[in-house]
CSV table of N, CA and C in Angstrom, one decimal:
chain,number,residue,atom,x,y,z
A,144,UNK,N,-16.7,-0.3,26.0
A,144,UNK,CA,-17.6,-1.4,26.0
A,144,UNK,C,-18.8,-1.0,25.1
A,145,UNK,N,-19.1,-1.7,24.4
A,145,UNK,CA,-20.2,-1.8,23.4
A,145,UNK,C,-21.0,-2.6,23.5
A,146,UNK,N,-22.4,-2.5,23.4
A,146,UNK,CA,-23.2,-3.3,23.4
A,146,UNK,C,-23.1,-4.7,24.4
A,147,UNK,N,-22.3,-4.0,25.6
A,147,UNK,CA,-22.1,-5.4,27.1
A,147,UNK,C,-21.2,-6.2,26.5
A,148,UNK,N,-20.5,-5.9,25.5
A,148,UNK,CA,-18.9,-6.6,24.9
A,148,UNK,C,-17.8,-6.0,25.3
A,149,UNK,N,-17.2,-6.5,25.8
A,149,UNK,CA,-15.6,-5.8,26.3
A,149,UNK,C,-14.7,-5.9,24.9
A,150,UNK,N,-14.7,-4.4,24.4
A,150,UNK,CA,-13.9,-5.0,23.2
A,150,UNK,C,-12.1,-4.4,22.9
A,151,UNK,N,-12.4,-4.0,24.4
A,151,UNK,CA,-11.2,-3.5,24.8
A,151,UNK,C,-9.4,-3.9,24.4
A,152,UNK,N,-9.6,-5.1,24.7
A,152,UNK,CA,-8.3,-6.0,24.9
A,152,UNK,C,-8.5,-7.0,23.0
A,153,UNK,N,-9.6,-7.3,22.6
A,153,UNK,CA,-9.5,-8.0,21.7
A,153,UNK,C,-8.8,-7.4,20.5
A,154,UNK,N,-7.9,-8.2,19.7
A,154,UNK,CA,-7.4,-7.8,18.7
A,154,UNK,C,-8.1,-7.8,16.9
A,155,UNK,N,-9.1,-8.4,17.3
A,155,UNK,CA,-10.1,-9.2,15.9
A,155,UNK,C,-11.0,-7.9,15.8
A,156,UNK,N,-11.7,-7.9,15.2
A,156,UNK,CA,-13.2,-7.0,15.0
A,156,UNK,C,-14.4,-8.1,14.2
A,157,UNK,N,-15.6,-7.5,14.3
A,157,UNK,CA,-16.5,-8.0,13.7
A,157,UNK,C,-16.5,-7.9,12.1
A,158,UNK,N,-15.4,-7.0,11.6
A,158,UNK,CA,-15.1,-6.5,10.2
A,158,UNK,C,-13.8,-7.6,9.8
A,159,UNK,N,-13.1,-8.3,10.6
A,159,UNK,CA,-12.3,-9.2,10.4
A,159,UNK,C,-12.4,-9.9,9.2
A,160,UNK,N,-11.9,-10.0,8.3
A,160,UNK,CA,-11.6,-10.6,7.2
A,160,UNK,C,-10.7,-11.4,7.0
A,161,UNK,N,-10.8,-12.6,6.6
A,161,UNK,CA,-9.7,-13.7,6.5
A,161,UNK,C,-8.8,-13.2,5.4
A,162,UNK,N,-7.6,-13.9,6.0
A,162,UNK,CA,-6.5,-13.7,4.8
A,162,UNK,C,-6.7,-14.3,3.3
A,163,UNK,N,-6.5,-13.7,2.4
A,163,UNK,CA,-6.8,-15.2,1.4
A,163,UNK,C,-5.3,-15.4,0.8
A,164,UNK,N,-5.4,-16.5,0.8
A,164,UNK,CA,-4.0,-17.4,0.1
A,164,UNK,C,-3.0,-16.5,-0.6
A,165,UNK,N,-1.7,-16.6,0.3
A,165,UNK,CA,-0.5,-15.7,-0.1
A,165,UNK,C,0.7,-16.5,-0.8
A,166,UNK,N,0.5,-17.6,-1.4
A,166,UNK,CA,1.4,-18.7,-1.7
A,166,UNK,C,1.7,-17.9,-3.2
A,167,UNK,N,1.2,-17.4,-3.8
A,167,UNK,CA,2.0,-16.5,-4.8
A,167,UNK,C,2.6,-15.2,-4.4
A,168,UNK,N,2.5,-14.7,-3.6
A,168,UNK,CA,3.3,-13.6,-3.5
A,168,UNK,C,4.5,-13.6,-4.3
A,169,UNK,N,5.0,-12.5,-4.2
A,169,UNK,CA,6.4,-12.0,-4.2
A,169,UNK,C,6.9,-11.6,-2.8
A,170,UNK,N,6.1,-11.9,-1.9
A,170,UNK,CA,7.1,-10.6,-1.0
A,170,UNK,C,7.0,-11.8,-0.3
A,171,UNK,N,8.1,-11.5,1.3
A,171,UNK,CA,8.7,-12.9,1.6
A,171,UNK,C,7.3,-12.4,3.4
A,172,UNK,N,7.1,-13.9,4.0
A,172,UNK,CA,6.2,-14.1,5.1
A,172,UNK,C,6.8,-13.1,5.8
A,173,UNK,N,5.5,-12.7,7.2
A,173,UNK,CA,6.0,-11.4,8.1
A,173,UNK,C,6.9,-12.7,8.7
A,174,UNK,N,7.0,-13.9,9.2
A,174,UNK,CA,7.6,-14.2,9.8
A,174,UNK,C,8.6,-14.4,10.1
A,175,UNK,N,9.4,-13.7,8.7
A,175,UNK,CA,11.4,-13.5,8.6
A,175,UNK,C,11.4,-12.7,9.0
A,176,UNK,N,10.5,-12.0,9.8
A,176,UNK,CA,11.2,-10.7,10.4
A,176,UNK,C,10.8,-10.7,11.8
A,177,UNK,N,11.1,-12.2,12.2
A,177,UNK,CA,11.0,-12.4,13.8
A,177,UNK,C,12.6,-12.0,14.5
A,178,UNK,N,12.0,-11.1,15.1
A,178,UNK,CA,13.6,-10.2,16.0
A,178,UNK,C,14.4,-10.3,14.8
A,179,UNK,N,14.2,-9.7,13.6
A,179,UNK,CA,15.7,-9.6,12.8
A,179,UNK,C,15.5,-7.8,12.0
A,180,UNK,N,16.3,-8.0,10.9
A,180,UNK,CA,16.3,-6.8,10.4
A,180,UNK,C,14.7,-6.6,9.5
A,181,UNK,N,14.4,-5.5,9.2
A,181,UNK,CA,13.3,-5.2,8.5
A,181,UNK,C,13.5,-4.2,7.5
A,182,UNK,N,13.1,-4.5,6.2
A,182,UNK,CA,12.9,-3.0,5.1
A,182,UNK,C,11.4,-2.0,5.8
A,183,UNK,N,11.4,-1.3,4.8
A,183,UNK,CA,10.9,-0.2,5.5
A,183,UNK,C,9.8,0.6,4.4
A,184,UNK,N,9.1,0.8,4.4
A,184,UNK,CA,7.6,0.9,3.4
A,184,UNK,C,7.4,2.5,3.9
A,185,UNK,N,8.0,3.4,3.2
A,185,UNK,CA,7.7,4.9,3.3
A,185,UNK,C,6.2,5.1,2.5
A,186,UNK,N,5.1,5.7,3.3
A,186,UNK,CA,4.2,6.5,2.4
A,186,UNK,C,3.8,7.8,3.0
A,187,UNK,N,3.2,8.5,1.9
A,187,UNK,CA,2.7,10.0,2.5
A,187,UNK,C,1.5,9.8,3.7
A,188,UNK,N,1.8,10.5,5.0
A,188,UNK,CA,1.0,10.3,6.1
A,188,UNK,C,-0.9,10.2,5.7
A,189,UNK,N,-0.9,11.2,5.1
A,189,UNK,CA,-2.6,10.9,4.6
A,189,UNK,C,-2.7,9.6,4.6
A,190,UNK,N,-2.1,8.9,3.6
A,190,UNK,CA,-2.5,7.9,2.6
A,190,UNK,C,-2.1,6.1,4.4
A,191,UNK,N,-1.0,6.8,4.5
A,191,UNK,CA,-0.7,5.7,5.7
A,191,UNK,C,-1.7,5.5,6.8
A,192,UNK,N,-1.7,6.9,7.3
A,192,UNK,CA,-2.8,6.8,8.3
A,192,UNK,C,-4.1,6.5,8.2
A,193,UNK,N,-4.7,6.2,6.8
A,193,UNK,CA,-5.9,5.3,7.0
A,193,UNK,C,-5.5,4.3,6.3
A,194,UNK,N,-4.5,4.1,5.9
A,194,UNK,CA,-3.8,2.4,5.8
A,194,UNK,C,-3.8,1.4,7.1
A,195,UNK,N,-3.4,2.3,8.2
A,195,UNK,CA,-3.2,2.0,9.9
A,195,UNK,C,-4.7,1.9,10.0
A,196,UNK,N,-5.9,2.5,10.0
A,196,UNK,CA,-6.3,2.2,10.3
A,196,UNK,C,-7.3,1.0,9.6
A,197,UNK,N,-7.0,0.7,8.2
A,197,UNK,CA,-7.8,-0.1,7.4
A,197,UNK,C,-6.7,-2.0,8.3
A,198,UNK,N,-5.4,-1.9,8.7
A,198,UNK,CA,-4.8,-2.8,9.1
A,198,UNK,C,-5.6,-3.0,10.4
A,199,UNK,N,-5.4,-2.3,11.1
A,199,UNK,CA,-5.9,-2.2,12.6
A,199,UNK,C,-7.5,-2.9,12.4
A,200,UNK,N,-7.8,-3.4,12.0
A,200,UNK,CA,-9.8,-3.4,11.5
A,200,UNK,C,-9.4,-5.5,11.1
A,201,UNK,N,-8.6,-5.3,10.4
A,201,UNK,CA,-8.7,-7.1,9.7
A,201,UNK,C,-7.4,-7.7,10.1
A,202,UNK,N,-6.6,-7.3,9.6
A,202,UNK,CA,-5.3,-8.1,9.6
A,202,UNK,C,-3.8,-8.1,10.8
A,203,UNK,N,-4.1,-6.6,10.9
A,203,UNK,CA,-3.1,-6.5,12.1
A,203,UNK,C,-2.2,-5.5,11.2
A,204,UNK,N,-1.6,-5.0,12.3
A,204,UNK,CA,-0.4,-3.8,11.3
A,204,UNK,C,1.0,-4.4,12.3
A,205,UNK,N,2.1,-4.1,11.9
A,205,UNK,CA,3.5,-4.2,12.0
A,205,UNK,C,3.8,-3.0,12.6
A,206,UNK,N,4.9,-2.7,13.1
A,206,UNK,CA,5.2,-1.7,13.6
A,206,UNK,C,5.2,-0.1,12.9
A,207,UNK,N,5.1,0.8,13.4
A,207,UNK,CA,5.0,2.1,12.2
A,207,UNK,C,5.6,3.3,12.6
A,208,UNK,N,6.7,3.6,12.2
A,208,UNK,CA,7.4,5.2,12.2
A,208,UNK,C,6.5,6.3,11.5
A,209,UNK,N,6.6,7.5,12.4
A,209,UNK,CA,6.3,8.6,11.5
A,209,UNK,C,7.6,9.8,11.8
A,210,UNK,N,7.4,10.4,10.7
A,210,UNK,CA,9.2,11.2,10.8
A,210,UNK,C,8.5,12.0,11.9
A,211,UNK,N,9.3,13.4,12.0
A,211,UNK,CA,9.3,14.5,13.1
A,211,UNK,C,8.2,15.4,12.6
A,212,UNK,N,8.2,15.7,11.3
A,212,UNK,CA,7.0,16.6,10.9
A,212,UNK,C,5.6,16.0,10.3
A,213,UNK,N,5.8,14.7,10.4
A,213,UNK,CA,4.8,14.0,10.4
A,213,UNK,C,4.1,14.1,8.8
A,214,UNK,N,5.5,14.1,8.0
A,214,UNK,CA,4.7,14.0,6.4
A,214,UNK,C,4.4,12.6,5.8
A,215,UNK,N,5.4,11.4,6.5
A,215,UNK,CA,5.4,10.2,6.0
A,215,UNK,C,5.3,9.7,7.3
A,216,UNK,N,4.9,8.3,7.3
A,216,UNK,CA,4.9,6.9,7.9
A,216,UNK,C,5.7,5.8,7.3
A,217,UNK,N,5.9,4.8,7.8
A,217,UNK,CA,7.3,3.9,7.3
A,217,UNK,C,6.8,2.8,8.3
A,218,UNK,N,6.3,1.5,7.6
A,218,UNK,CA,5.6,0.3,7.8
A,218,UNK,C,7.1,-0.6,7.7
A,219,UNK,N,7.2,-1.2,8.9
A,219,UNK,CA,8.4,-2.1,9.1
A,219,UNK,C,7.5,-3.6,8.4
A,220,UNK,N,8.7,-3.8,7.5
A,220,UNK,CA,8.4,-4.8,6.7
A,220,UNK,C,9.5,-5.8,6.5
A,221,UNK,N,8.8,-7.4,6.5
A,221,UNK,CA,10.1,-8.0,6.5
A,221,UNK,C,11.3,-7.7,5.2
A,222,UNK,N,12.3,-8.2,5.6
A,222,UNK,CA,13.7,-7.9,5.0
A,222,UNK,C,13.3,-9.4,3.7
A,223,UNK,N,13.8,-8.3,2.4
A,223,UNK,CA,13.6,-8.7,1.2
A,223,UNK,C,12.6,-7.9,0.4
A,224,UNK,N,11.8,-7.5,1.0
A,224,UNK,CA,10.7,-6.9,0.6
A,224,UNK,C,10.9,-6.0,-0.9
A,225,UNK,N,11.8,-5.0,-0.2
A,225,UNK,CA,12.3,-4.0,-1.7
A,225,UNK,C,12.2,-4.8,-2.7
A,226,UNK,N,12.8,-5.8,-2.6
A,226,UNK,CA,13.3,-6.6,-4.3
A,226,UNK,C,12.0,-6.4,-5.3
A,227,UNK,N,10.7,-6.8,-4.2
A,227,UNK,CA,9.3,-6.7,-5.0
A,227,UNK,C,9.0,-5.6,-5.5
A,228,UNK,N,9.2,-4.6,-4.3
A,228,UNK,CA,7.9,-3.6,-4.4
A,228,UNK,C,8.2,-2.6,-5.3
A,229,UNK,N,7.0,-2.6,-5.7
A,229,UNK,CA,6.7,-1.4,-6.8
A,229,UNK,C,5.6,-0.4,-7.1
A,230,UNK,N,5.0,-0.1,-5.9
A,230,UNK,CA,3.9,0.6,-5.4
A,230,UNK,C,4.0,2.1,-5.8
A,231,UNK,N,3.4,2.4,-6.9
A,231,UNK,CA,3.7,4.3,-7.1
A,231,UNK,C,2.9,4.6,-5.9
A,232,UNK,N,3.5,5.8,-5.8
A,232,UNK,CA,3.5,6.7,-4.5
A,232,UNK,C,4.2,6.3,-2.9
A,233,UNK,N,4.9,5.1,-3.1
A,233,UNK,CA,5.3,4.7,-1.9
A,233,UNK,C,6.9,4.0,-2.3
A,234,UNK,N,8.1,4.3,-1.3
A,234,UNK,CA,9.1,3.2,-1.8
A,234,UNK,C,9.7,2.6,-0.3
A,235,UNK,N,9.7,1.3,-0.9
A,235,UNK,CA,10.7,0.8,0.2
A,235,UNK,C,12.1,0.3,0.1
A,236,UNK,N,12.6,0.7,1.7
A,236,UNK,CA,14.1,0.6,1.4
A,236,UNK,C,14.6,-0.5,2.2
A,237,UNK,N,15.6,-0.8,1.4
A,237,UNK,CA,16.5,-2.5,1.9
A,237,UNK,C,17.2,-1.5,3.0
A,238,UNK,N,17.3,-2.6,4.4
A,238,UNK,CA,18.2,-2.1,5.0
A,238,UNK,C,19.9,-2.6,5.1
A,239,UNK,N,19.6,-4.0,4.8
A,239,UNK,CA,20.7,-4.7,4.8
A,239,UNK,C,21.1,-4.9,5.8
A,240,UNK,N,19.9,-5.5,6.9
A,240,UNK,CA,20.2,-5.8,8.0
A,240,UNK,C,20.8,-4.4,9.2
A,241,UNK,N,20.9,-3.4,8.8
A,241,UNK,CA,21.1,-2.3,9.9
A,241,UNK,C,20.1,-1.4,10.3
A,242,UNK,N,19.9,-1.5,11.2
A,242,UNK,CA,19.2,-0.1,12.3
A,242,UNK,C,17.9,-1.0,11.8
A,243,UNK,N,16.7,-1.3,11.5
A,243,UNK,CA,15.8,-1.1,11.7
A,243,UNK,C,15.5,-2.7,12.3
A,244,UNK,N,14.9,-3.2,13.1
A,244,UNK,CA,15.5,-4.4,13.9
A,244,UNK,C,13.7,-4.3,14.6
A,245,UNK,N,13.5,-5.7,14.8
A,245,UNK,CA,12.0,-5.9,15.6
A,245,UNK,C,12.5,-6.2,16.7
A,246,UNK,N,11.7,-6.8,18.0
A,246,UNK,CA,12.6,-7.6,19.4
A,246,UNK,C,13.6,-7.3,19.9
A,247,UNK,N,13.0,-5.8,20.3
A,247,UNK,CA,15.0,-5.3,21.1
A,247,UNK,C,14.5,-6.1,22.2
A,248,UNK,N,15.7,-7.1,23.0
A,248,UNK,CA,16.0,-7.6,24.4
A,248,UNK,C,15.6,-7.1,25.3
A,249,UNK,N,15.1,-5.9,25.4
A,249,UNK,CA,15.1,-5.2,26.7
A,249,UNK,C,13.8,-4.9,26.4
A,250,UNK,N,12.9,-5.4,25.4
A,250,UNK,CA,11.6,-4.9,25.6
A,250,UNK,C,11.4,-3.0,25.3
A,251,UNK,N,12.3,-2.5,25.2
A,251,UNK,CA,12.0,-1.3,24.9
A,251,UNK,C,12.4,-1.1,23.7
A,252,UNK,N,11.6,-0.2,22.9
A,252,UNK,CA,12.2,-0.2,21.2
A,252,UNK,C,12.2,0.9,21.1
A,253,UNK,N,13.8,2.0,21.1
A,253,UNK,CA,13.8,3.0,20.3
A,253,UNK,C,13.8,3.1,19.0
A,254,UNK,N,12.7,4.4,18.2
A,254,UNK,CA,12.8,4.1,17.1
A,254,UNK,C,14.2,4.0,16.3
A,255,UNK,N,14.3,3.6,15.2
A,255,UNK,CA,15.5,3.1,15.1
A,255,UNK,C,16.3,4.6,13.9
A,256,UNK,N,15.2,5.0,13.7
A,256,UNK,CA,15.9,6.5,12.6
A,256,UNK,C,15.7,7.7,13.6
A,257,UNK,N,17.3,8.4,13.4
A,257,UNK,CA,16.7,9.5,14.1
A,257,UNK,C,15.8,10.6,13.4
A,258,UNK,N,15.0,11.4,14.3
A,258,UNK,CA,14.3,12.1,14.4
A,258,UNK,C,12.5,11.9,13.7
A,259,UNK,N,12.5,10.2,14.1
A,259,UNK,CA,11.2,9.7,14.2
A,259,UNK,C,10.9,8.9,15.6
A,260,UNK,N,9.0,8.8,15.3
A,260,UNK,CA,8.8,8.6,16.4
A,260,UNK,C,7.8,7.4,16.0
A,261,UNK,N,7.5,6.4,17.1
A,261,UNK,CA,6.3,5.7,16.3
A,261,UNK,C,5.3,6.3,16.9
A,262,UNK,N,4.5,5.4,15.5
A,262,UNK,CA,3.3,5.5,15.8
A,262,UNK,C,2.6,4.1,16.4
A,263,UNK,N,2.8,3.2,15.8
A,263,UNK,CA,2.4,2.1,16.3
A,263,UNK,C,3.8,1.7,16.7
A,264,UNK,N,4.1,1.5,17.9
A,264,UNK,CA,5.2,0.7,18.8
A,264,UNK,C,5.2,-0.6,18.7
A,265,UNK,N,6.5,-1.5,18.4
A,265,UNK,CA,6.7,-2.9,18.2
A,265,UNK,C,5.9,-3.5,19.1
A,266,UNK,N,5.8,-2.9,20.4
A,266,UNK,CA,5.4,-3.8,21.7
A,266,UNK,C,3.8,-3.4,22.0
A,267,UNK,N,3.3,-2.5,21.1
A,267,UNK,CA,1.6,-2.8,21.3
A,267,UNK,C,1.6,-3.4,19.7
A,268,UNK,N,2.5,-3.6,18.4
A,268,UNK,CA,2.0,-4.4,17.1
A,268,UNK,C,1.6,-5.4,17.5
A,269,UNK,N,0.5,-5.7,16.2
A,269,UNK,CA,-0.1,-6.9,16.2
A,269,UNK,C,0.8,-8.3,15.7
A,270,UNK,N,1.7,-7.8,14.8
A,270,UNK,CA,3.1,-8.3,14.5
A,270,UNK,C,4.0,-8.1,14.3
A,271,UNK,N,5.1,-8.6,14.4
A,271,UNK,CA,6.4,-8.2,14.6
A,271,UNK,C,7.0,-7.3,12.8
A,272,UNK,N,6.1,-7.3,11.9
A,272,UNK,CA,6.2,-6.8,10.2
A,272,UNK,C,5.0,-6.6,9.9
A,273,UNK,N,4.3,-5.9,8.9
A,273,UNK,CA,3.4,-5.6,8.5
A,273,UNK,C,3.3,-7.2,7.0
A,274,UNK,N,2.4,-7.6,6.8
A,274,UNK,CA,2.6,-8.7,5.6
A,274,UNK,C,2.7,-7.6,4.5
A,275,UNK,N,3.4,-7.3,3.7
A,275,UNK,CA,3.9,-7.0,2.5
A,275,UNK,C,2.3,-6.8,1.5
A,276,UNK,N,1.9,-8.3,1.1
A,276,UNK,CA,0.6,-8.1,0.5
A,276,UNK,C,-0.3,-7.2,0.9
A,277,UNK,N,-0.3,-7.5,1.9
A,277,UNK,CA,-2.0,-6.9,3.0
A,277,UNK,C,-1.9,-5.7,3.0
A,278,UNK,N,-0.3,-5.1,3.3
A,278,UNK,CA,0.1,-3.5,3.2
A,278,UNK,C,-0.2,-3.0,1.7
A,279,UNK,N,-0.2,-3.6,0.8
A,279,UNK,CA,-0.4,-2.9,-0.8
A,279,UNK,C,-1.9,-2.9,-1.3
A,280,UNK,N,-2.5,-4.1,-0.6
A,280,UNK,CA,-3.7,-4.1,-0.6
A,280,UNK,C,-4.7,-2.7,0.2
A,281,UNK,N,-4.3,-2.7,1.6
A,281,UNK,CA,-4.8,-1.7,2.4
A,281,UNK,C,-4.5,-0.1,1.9
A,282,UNK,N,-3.0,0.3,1.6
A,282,UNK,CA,-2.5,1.0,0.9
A,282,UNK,C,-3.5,1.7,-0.5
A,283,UNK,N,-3.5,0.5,-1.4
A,283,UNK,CA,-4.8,0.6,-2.0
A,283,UNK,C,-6.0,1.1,-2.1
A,284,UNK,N,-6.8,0.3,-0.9
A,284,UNK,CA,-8.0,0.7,-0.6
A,284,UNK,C,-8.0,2.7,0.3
A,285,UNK,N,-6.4,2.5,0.9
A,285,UNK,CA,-6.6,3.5,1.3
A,285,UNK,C,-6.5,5.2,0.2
A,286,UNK,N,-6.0,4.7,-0.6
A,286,UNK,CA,-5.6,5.6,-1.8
A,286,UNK,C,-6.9,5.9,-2.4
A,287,UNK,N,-7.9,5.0,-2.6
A,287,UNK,CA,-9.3,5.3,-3.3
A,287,UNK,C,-10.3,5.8,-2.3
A,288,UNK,N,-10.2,5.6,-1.0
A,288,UNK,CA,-10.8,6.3,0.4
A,288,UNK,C,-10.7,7.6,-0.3
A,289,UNK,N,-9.4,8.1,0.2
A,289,UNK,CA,-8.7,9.6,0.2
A,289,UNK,C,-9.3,10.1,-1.4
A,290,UNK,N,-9.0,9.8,-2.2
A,290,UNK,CA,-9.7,9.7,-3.8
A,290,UNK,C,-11.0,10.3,-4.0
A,291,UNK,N,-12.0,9.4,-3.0
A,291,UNK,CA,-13.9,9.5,-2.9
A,291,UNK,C,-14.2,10.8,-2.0
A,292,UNK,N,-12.8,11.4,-1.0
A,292,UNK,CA,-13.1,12.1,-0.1
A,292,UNK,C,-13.1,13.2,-1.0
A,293,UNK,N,-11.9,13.3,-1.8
A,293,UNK,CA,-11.1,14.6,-2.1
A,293,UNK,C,-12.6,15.2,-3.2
A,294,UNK,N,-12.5,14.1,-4.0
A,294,UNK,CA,-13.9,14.0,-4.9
A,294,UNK,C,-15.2,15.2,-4.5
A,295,UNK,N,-15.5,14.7,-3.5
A,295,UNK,CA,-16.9,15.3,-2.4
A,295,UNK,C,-16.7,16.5,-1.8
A,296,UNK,N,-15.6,16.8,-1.7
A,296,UNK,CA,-15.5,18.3,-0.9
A,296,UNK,C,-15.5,19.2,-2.2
């Protein structure tokens, strides 16, 4: 509680940023990846982890793997995705519909690769995929973060 605001439960922030117009993309809406298969957006954990949290602030984040030794993160993205992406320092992989799946029935989501774990769980995301754009964008901003930090020490 902040300033007599419960900000507990809300998903928005005062830092909330509107989306702006995604009708050019390349990459396909989070909404094809309602309960279906998803590609998968590998980046080095630095660089993810304040991606997560630049998502978590405006837009919402998608579900998020991190392996066992915790070098990468892997942003569940809707299926199609690969065909676009071209993001140095990060790649995503087509699944072709296997193992990586949003809306398990039973409400419980084991991660779907072995020997990861999430970090962000399907069933506390804000959506069921991360938007494609918003991820390259944040990705971005988070790449020049890490950049200004490394810079100053």
């Amino acid at each position: 509680m902040e300033a007599g605001v419960d900000i507990g439960s809300s998903r928005t922030t005062a830092l909330h940023q509107p989306r702006q117009d995604r009708s050019a993309s390349p990459y396909p809406p989070p909404a094809a990846a309602e309960s279906g298969p998803c590609d998968l957006v590998t980046v080095p954990a630095r660089q993810g982890l304040e991606a997560v949290d630049i998502l978590r602030l405006r837009d919402g984040v998608g579900p998020v793997l991190h392996d066992g030794d915790c070098d990468t993160l892997g942003f569940l993205v809707p299926p199609g995705t690969a065909a676009a992406w071209d993001l140095p320092g990060s790649a995503c992989t087509e699944t072709y519909g296997r193992g990586l799946r949003t809306g398990a029935p039973d409400g419980v989501a084991e991660p779907p690769v072995t020997g990861t774990g999430w970090l962000v769980a399907p069933d506390v995301a804000f959506t069921s995929a991360t938007d494609p754009a918003v991820l390259r964008a944040a990705l971005g901003e988070a790449a020049r973060t890490i950049e200004a930090v490394d810079r100053c020490r």
